[in-house]
Short mmCIF file of C-alpha atoms in Angstrom, two decimals:
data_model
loop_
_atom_site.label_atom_id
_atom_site.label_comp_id
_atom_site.label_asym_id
_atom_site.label_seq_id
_atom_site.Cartn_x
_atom_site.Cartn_y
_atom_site.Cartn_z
CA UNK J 1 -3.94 14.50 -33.95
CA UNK J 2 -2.04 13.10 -30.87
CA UNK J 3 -1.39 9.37 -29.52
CA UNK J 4 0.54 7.79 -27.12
CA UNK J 5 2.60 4.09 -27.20
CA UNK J 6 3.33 2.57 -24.32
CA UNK J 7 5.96 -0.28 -25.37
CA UNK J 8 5.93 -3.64 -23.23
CA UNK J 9 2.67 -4.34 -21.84
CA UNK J 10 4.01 -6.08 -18.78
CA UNK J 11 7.39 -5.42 -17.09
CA UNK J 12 8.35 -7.17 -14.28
CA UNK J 13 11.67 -5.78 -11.84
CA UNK J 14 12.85 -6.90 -8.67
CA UNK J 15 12.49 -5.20 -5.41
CA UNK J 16 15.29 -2.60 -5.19
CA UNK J 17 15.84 -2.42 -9.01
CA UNK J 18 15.62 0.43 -11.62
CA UNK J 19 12.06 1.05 -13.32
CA UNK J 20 12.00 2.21 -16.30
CA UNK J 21 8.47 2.34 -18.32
CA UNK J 22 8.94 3.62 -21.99
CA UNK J 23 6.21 6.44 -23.61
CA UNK J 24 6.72 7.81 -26.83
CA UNK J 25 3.78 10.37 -28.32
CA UNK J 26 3.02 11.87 -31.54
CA UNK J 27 1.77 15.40 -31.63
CA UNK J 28 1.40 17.82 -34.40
CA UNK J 29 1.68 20.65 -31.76
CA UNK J 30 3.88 20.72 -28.17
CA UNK J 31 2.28 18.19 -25.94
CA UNK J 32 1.68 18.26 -22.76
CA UNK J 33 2.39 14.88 -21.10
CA UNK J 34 1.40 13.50 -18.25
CA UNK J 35 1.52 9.54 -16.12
CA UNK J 36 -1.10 8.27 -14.35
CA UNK J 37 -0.99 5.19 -11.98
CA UNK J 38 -4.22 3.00 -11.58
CA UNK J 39 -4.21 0.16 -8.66
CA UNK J 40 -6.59 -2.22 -8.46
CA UNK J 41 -10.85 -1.21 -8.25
CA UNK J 42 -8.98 2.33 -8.30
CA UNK J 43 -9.51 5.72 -10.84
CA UNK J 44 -6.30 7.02 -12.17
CA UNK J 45 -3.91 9.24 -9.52
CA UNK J 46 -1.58 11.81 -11.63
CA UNK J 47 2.28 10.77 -10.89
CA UNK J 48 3.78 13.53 -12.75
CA UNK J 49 3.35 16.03 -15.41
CA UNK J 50 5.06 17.94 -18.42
CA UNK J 51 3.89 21.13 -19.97
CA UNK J 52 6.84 23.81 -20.31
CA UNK J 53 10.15 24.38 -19.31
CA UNK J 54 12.48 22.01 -17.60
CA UNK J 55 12.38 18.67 -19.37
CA UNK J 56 13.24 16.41 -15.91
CA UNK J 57 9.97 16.17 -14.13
CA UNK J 58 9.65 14.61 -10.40
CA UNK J 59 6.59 13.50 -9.61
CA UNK J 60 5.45 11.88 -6.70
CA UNK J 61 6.50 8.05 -4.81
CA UNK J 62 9.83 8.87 -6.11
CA UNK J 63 9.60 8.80 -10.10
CA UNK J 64 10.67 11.28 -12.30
CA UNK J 65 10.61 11.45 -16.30
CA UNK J 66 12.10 13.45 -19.10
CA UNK J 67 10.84 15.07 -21.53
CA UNK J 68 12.63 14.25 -24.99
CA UNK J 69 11.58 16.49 -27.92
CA UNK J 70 14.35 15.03 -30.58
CA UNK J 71 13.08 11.49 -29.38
CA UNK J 72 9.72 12.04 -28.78
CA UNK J 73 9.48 9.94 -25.55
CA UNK J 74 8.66 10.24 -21.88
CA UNK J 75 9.97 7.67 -20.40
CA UNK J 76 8.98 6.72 -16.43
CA UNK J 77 12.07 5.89 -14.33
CA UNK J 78 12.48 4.98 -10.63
CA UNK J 79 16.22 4.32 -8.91
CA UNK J 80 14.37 1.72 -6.52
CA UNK J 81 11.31 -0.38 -7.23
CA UNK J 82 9.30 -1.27 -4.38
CA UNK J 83 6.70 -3.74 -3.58
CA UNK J 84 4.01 -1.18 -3.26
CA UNK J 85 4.58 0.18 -6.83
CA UNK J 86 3.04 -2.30 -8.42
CA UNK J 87 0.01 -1.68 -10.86
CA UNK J 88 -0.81 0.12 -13.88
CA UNK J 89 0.78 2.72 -16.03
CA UNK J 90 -0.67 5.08 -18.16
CA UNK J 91 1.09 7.84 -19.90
CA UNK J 92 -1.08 10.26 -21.40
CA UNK J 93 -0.60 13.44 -24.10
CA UNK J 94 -3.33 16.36 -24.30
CA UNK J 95 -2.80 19.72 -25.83
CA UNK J 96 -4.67 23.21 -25.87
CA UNK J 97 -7.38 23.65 -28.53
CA UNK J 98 -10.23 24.44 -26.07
CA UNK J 99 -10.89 21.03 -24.54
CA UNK J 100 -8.40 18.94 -22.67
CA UNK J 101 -8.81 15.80 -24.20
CA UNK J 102 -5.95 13.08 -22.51
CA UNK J 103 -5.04 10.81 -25.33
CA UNK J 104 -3.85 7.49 -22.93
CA UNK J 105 -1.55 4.86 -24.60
CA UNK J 106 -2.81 1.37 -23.74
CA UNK J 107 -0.55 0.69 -20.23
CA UNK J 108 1.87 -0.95 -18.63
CA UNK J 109 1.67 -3.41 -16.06
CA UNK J 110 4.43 -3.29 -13.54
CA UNK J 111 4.99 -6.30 -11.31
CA UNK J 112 7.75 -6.17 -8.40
CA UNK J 113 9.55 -9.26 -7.95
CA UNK J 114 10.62 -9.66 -4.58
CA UNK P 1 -11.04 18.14 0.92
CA UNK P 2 -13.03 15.44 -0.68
CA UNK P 3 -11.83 14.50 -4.02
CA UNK P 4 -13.70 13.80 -7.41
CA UNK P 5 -16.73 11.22 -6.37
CA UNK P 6 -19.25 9.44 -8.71
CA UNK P 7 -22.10 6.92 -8.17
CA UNK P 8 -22.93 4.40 -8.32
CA UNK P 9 -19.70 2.33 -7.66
CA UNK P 10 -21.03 -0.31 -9.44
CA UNK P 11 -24.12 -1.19 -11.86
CA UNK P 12 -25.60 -4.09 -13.37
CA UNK P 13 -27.92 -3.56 -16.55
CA UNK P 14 -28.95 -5.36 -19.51
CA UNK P 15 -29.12 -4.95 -23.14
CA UNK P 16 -31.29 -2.12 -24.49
CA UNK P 17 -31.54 -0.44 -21.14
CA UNK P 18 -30.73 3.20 -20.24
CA UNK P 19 -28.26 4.09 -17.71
CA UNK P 20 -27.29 7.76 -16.08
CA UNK P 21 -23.57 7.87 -13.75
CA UNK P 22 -23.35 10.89 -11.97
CA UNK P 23 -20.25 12.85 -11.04
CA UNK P 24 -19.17 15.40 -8.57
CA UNK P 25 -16.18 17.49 -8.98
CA UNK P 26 -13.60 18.87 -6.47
CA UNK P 27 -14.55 22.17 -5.14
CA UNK P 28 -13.62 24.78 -7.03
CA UNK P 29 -13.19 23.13 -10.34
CA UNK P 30 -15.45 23.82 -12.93
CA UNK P 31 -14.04 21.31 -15.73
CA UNK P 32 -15.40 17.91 -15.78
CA UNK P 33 -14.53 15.36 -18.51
CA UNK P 34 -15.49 11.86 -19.18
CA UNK P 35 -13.72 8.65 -19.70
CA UNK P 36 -14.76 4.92 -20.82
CA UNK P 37 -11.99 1.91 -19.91
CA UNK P 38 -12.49 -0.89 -21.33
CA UNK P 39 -10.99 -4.02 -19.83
CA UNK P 40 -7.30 -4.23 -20.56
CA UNK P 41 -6.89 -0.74 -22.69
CA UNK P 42 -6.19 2.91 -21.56
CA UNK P 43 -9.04 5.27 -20.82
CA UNK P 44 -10.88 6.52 -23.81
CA UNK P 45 -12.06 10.62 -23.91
CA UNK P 46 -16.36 10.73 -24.16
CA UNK P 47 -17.24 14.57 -23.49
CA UNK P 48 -15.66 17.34 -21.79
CA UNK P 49 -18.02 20.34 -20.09
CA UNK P 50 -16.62 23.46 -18.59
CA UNK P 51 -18.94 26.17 -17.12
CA UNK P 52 -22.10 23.83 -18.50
CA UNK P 53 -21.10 24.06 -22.20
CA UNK P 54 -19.54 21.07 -24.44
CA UNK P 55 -15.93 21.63 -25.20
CA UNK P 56 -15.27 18.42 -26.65
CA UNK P 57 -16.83 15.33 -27.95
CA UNK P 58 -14.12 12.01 -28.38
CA UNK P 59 -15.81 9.72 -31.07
CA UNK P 60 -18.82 7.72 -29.06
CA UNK P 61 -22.16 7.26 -30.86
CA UNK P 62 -25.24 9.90 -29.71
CA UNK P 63 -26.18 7.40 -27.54
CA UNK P 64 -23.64 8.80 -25.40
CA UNK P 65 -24.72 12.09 -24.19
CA UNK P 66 -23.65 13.87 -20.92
CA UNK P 67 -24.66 17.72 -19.42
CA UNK P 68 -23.38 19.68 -16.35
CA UNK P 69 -25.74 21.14 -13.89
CA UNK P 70 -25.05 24.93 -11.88
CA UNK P 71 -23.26 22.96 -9.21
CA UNK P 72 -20.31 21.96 -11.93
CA UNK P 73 -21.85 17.89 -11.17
CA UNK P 74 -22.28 16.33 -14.13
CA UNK P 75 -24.54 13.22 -15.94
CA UNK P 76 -23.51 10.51 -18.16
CA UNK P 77 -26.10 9.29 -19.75
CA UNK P 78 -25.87 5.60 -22.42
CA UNK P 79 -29.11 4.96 -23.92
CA UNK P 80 -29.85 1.71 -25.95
CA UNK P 81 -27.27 -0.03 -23.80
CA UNK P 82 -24.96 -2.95 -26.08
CA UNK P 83 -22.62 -5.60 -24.49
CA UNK P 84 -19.56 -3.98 -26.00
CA UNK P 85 -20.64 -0.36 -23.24
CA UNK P 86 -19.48 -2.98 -20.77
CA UNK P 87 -16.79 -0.77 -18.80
CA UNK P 88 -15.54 1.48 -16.05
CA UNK P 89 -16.72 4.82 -16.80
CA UNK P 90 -14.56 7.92 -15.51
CA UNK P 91 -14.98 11.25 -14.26
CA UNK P 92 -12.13 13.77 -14.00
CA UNK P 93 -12.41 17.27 -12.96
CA UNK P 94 -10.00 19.98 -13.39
CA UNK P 95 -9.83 24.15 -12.71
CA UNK P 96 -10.66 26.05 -15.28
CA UNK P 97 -8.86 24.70 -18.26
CA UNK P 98 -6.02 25.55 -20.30
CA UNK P 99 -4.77 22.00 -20.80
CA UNK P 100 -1.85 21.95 -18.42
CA UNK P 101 -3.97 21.68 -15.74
CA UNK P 102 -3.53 18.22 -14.68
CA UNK P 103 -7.20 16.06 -14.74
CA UNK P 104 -7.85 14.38 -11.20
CA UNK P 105 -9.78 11.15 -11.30
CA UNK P 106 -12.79 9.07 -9.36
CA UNK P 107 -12.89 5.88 -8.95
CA UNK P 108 -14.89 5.37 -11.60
CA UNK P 109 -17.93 3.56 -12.12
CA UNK P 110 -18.36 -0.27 -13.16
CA UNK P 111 -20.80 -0.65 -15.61
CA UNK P 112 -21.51 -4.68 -16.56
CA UNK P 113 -24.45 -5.16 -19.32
CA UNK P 114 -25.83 -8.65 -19.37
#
């Protein structure tokens, strides 16, 4: 069984601050992780992704996470919010046991103060 | 290269009726999985098909039912429609799968039942 908890539904930062969205999974077997930003009227566009090897992933507009075995968390991060990067945040677990099933956590709203 | 694309964009139904959302992949990928998002909560898996056959099922009722054609497009299909299948509905392809592979979305499709 896998999930996925997203902790603070909303998170609001102003323009030229740190992001920093929190994601912690539970897998019985090594996850691969994945985040997923959704705009508005929009499907879901892959940010970044986790499967082996280096635990600090970059991933696209800038954001990067790490992978955290000990803590079990994936946390989002971004030096510099900008106005554009606001919308939702999914952060997502699947493993390999013939499917690909994404187990999402329930999002995070980011809103960019400016 | 066109990415994943589903129809309709939008649909309007009402309680009891049968509704089919139709998917096309990316080129080349022959993975295509299924998605329902409810209003204000993370994407929930439905089916996954890879080279036509089931490879997983996420826990829907049969009403729920889905196949992939030659082509790697695929069919939802929701008979017996309730209120509560109010949602957008998802479609993400993939290459062939080994679960790192990350899913690319559509735009989904917004189902309202009346």
């Amino acid at each position: 069984a896998q999930s996925v908890t997203q902790l603070g539904s909303h998170v609001s930062v102003s323009e030229g601050a740190l992001v920093l969205l929190r994601c912690n999974y539970s897998s019985s077997v090594p996850p691969y992780l994945f985040w997923y930003v959704q705009y508005p009227n929009q499907g879901l566009q892959l940010l970044l992704k986790y499967t082996t090897g280096a635990t600090l992933v970059k991933g696209i507009n800038g954001f990067e996470a790490e992978f955290k075995k000990s803590e079990t968390s994936f946390h989002l991060t971004k030096p510099s919010a900008h106005m554009s990067d606001a919308a939702e945040y999914f952060c997502a677990v699947s493993n390999y046991f013939g499917n690909e099933k994404l187990t999402f956590g329930t999002g995070t709203r980011l809103t960019i103060i400016p | 290269d066109a990415g994943v694309t589903q129809s309709p964009t939008h649909l309007i139904k009402t309680r009891g009726q049968h509704v089919t959302l139709r998917c096309s992949p990316i080129s080349g990928h022959k993975s295509v999985s299924w998605y329902q998002q409810v209003l204000g909560q993370g994407p929930q898996f439905i089916f996954q098909y890879y080279e036509k056959e089931e490879r997983g099922r996420g826990n829907f009722p049969d009403r729920f039912s889905a196949r992939q054609f030659p082509n790697y497009s695929s069919e939802l299909n929701v008979n017996a429609l309730l209120l509560g299948d109010s949602a957008l509905y998802l479609c993400a392809s993939s290459s062939p799968g080994t679960g790192h592979e990350p899913q690319h979305f559509g735009d989904g499709t917004r189902l309202s039942i009346l």
